[in-house]
PDB file of C-alpha atoms and ligand atoms in Angstrom:
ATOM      1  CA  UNK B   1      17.061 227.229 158.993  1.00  0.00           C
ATOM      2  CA  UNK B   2      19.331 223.931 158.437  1.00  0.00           C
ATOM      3  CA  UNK B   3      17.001 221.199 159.214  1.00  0.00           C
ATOM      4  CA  UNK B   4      19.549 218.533 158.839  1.00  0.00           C
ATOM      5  CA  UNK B   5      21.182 219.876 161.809  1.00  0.00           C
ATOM      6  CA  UNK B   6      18.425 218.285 163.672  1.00  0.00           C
ATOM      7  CA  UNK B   7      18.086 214.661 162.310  1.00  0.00           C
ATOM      8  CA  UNK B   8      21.240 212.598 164.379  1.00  0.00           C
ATOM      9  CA  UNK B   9      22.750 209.854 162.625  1.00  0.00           C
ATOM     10  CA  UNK B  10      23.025 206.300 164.834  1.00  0.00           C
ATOM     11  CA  UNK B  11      25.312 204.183 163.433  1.00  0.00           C
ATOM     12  CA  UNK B  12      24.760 200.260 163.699  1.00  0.00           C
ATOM     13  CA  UNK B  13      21.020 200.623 165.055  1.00  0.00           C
ATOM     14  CA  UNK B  14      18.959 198.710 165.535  1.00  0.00           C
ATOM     15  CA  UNK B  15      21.189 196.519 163.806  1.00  0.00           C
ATOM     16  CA  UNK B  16      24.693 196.440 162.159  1.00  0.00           C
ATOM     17  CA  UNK B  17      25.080 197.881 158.742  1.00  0.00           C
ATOM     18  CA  UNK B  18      21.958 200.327 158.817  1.00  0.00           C
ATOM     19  CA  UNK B  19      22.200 204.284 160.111  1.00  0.00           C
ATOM     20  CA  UNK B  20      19.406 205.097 161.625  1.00  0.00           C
ATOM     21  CA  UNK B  21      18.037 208.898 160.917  1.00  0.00           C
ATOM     22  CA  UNK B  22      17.103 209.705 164.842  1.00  0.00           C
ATOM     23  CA  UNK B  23      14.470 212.581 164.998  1.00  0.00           C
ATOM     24  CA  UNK B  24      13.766 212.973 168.199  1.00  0.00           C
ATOM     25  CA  UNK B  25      16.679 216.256 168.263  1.00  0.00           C
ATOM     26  CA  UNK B  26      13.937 217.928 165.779  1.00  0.00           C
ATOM     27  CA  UNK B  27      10.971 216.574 167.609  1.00  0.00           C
ATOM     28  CA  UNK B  28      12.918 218.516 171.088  1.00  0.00           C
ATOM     29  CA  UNK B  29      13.007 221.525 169.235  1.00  0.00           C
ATOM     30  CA  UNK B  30      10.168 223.471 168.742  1.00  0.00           C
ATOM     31  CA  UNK B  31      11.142 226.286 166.427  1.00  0.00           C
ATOM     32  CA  UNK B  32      12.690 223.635 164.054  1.00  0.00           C
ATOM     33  CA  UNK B  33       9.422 221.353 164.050  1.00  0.00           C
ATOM     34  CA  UNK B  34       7.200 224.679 163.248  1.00  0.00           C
ATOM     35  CA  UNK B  35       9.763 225.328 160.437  1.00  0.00           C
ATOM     36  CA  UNK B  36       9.482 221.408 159.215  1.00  0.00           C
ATOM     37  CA  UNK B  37       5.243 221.778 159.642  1.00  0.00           C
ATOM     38  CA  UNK B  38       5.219 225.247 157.522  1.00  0.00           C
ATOM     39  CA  UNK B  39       7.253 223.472 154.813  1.00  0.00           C
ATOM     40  CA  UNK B  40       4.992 220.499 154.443  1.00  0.00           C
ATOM     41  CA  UNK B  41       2.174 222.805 154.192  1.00  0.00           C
ATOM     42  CA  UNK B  42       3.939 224.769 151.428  1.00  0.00           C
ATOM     43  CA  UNK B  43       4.674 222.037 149.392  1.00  0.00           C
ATOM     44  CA  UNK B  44       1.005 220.633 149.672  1.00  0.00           C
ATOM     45  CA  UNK B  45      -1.025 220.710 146.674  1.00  0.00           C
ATOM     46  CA  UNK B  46      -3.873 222.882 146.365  1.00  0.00           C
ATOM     47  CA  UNK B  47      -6.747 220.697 148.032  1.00  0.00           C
ATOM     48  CA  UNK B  48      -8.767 220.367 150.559  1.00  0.00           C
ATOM     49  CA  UNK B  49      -7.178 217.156 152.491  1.00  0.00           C
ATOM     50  CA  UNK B  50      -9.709 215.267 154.284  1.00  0.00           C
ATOM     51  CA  UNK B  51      -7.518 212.870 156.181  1.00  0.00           C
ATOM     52  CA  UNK B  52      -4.294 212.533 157.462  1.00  0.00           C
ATOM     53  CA  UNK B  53      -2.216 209.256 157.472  1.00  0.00           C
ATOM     54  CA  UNK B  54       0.649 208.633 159.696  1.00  0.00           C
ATOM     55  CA  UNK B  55       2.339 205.240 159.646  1.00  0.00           C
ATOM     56  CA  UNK B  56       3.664 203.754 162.805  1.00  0.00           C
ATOM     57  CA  UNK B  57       5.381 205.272 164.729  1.00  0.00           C
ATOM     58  CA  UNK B  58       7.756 208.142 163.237  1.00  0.00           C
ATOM     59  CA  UNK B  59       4.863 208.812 161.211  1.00  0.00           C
ATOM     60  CA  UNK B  60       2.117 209.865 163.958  1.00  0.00           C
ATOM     61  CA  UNK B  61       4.541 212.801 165.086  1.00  0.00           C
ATOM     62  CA  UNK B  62       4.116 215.360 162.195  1.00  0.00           C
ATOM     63  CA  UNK B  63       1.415 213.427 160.780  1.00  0.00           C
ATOM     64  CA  UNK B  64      -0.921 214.870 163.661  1.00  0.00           C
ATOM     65  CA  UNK B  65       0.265 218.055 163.700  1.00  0.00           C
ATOM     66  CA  UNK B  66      -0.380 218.073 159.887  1.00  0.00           C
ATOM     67  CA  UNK B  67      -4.082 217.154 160.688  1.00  0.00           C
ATOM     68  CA  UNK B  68      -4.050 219.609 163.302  1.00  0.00           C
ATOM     69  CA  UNK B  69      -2.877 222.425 160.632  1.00  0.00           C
ATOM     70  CA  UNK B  70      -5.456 221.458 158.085  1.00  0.00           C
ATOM     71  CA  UNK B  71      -8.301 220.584 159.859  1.00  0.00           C
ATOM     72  CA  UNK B  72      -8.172 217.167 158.338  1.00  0.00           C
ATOM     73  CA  UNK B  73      -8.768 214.251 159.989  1.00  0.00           C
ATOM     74  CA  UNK B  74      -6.232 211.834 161.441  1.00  0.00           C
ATOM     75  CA  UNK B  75      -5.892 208.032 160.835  1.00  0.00           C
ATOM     76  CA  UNK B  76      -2.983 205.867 162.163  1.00  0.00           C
ATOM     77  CA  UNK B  77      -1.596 203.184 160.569  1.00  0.00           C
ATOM     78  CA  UNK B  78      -0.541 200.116 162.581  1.00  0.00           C
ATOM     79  CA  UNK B  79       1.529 197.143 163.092  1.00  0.00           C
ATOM     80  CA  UNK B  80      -0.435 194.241 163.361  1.00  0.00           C
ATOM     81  CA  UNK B  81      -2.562 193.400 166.129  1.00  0.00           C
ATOM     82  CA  UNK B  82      -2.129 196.948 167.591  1.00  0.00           C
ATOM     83  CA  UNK B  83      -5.722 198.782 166.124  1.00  0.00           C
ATOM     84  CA  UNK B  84      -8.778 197.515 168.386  1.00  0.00           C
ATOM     85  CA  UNK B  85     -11.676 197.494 165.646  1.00  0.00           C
ATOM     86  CA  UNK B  86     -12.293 196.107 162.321  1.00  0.00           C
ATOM     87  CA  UNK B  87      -9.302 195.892 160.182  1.00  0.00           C
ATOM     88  CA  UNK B  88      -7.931 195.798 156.422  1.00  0.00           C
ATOM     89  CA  UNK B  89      -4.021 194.542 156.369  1.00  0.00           C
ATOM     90  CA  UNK B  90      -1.549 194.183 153.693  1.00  0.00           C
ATOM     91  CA  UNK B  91       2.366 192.989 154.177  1.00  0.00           C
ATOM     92  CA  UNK B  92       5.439 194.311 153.355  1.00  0.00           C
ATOM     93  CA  UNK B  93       9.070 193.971 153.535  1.00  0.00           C
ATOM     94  CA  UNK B  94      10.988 196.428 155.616  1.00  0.00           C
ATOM     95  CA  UNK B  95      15.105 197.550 155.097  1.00  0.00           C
ATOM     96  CA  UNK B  96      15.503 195.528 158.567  1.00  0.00           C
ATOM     97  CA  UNK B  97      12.758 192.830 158.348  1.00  0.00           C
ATOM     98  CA  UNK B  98       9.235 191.981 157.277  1.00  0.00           C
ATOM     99  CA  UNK B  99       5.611 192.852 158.938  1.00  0.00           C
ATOM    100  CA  UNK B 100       2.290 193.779 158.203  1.00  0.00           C
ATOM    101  CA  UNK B 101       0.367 196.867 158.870  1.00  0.00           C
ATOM    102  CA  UNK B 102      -3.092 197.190 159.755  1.00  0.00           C
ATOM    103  CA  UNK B 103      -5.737 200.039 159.016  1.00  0.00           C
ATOM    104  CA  UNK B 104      -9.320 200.343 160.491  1.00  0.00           C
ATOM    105  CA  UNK B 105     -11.408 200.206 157.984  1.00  0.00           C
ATOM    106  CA  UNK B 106     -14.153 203.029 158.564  1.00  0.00           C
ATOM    107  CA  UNK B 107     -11.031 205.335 158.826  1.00  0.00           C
ATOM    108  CA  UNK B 108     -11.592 206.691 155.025  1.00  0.00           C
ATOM    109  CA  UNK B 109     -14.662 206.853 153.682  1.00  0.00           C
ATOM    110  CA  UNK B 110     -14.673 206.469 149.529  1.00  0.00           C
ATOM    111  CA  UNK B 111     -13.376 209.634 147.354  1.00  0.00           C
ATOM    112  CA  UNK B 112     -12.029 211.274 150.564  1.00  0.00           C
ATOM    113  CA  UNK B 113      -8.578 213.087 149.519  1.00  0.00           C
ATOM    114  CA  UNK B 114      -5.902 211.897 151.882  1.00  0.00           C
ATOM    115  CA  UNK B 115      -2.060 212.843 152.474  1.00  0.00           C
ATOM    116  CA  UNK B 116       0.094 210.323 153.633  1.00  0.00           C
ATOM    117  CA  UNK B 117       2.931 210.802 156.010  1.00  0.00           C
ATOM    118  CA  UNK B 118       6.022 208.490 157.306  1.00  0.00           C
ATOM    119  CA  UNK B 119       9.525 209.907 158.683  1.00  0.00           C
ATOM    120  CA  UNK B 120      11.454 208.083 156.226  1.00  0.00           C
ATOM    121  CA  UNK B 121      11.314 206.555 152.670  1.00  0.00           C
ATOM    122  CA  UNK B 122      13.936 203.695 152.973  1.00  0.00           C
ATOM    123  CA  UNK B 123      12.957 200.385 150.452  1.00  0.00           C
ATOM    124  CA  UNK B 124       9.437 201.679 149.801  1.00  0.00           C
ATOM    125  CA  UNK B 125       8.000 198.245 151.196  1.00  0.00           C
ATOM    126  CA  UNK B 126       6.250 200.198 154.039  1.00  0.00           C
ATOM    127  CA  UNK B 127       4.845 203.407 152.035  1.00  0.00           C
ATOM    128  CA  UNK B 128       3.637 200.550 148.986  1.00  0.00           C
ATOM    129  CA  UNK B 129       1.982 198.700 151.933  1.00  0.00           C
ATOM    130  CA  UNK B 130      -0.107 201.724 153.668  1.00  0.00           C
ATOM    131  CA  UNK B 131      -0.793 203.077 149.639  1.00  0.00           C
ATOM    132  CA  UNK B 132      -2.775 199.857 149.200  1.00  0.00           C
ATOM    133  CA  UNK B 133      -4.877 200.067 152.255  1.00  0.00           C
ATOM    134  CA  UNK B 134      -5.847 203.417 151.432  1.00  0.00           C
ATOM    135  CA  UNK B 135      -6.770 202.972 147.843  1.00  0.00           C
ATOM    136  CA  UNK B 136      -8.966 200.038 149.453  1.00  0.00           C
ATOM    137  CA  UNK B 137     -11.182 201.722 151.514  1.00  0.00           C
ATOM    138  CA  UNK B 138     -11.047 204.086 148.300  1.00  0.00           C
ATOM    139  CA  UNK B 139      -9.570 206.839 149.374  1.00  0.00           C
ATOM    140  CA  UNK B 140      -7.978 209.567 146.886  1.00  0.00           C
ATOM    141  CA  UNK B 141      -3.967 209.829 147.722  1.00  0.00           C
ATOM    142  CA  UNK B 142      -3.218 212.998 147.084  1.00  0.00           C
ATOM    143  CA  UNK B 143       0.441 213.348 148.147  1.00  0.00           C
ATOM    144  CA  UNK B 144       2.811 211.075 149.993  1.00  0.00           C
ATOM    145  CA  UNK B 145       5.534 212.962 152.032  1.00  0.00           C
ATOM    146  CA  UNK B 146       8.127 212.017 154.185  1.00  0.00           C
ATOM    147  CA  UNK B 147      10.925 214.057 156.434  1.00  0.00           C
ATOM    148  CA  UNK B 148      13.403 212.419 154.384  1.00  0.00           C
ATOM    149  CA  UNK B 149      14.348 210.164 151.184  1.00  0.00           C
ATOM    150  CA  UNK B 150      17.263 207.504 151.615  1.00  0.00           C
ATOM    151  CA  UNK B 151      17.868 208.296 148.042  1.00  0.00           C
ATOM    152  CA  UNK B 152      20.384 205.040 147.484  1.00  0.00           C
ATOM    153  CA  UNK B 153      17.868 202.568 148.441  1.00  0.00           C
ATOM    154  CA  UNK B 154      15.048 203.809 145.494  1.00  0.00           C
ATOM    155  CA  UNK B 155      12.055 203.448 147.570  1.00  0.00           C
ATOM    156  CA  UNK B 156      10.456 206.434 145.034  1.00  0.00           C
ATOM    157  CA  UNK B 157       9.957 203.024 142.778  1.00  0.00           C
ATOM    158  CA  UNK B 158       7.322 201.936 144.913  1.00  0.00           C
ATOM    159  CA  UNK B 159       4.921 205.699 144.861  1.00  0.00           C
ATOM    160  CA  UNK B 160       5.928 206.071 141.081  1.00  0.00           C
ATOM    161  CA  UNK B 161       1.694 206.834 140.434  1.00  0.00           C
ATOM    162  CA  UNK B 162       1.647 209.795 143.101  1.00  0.00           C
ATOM    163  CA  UNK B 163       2.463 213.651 144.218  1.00  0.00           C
ATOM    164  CA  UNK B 164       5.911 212.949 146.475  1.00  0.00           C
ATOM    165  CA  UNK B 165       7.383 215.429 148.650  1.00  0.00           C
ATOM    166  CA  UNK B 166      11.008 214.935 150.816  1.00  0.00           C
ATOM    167  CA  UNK B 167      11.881 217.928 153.126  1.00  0.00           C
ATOM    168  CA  UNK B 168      15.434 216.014 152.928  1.00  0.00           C
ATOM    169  CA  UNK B 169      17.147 213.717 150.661  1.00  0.00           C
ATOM    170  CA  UNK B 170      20.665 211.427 151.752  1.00  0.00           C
TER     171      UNK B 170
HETATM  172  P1  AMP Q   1      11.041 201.008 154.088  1.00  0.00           P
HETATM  173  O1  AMP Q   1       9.807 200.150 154.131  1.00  0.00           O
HETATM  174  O2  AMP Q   1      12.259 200.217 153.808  1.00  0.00           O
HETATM  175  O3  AMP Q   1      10.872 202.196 153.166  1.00  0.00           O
HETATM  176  O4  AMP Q   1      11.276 201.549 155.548  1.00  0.00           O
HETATM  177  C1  AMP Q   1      10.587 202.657 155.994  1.00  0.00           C
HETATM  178  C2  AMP Q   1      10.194 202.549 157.454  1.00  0.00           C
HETATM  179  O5  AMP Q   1      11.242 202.067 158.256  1.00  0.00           O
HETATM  180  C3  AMP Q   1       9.813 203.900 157.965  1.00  0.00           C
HETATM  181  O6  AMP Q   1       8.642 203.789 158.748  1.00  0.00           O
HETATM  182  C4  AMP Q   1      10.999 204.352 158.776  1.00  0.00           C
HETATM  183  O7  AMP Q   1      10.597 204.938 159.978  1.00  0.00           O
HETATM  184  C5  AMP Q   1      11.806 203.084 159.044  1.00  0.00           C
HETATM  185  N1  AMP Q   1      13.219 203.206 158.614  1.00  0.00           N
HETATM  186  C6  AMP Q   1      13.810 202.508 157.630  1.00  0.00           C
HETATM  187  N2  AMP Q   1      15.102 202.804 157.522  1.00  0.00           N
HETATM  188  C7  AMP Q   1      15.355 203.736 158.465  1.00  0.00           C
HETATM  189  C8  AMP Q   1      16.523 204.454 158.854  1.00  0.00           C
HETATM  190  N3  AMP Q   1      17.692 204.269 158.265  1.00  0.00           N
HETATM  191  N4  AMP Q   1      16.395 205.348 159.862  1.00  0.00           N
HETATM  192  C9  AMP Q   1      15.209 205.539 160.476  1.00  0.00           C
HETATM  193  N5  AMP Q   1      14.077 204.890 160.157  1.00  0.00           N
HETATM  194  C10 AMP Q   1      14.145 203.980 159.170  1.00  0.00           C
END
């Protein structure tokens, strides 16, 4: 199956200049997202994954159904001032902007293994960010891995210490 088919490109959104990589075609089909979740699986390492990180808000979509598949845990990652409890935050710069994202901090208990999950690796600022907050709360990363990799932009700089997986690469 050609997943590319199902990732639209949106020119000029949400601002000029950037193309935005629009999942929602894949996310409306479900024989292509069983066909994305069986080939993050595959290219997991061998071992046991305790929790699953997705980073708001591409990231929840497969990131849950990976913690569905592996009986691992799930933990979102947040903008600021969206997570109710006790928090840990870190900044970072985004290809359109800067933030900071939060993570509750009894969500990973110390020497858990934990994959983490986003839609897309664009300047790395984000994925850097969320690596911080789990090595924190001490948690064991044991692969990062994203739908896709906007190759040009060499957010792979910013995960240079850990397993990396890209279903897609532009
Ligand atoms: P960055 O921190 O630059 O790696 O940006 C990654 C975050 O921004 C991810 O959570 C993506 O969902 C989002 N993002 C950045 N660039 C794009 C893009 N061209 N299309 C879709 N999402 C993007």
């Amino acid at each position: 199956m050609n997943i590319e088919q199902y990732v639209r490109d949106i020119k000029d959104f949400p601002k000029e200049g950037i193309i935005f990589k629009d999942i929602t075609p894949l996310l409306n089909n479900a024989k292509a997202r069983k066909e994305v979740l069986k080939k993050f699986i595959e290219n997991l390492p061998d071992v046991k994954i305790d929790k699953v990180i997705g980073v708001e808000s591409r990231g929840f979509f497969f990131g849950i159904l990976l913690a569905e598949a592996l009986g691992a845990g799930f933990v979102p990652v947040r903008k600021k001032g969206k997570l109710p409890f006790e928090t840990l935050s870190a900044s970072y710069d985004l290809e359109y902007g800067t933030d900071a994202l939060e993570i509750h901090t009894d969500a990973i208990a110390k020497g858990e293994n934990v994959l983490i999950h986003d839609d897309v690796l664009a300047t790395g600022g984000t994925i850097k960010a969320v690596t911080e907050l789990v090595e924190k709360l001490g948690g064991k990363i044991v692969q990062v891995n994203f739908l896709m990799e906007l190759e040009f932009l060499n957010g792979k700089d910013q995960i240079k210490a850990y397993d990396k997986y890209f279903m897609l690469q532009y």
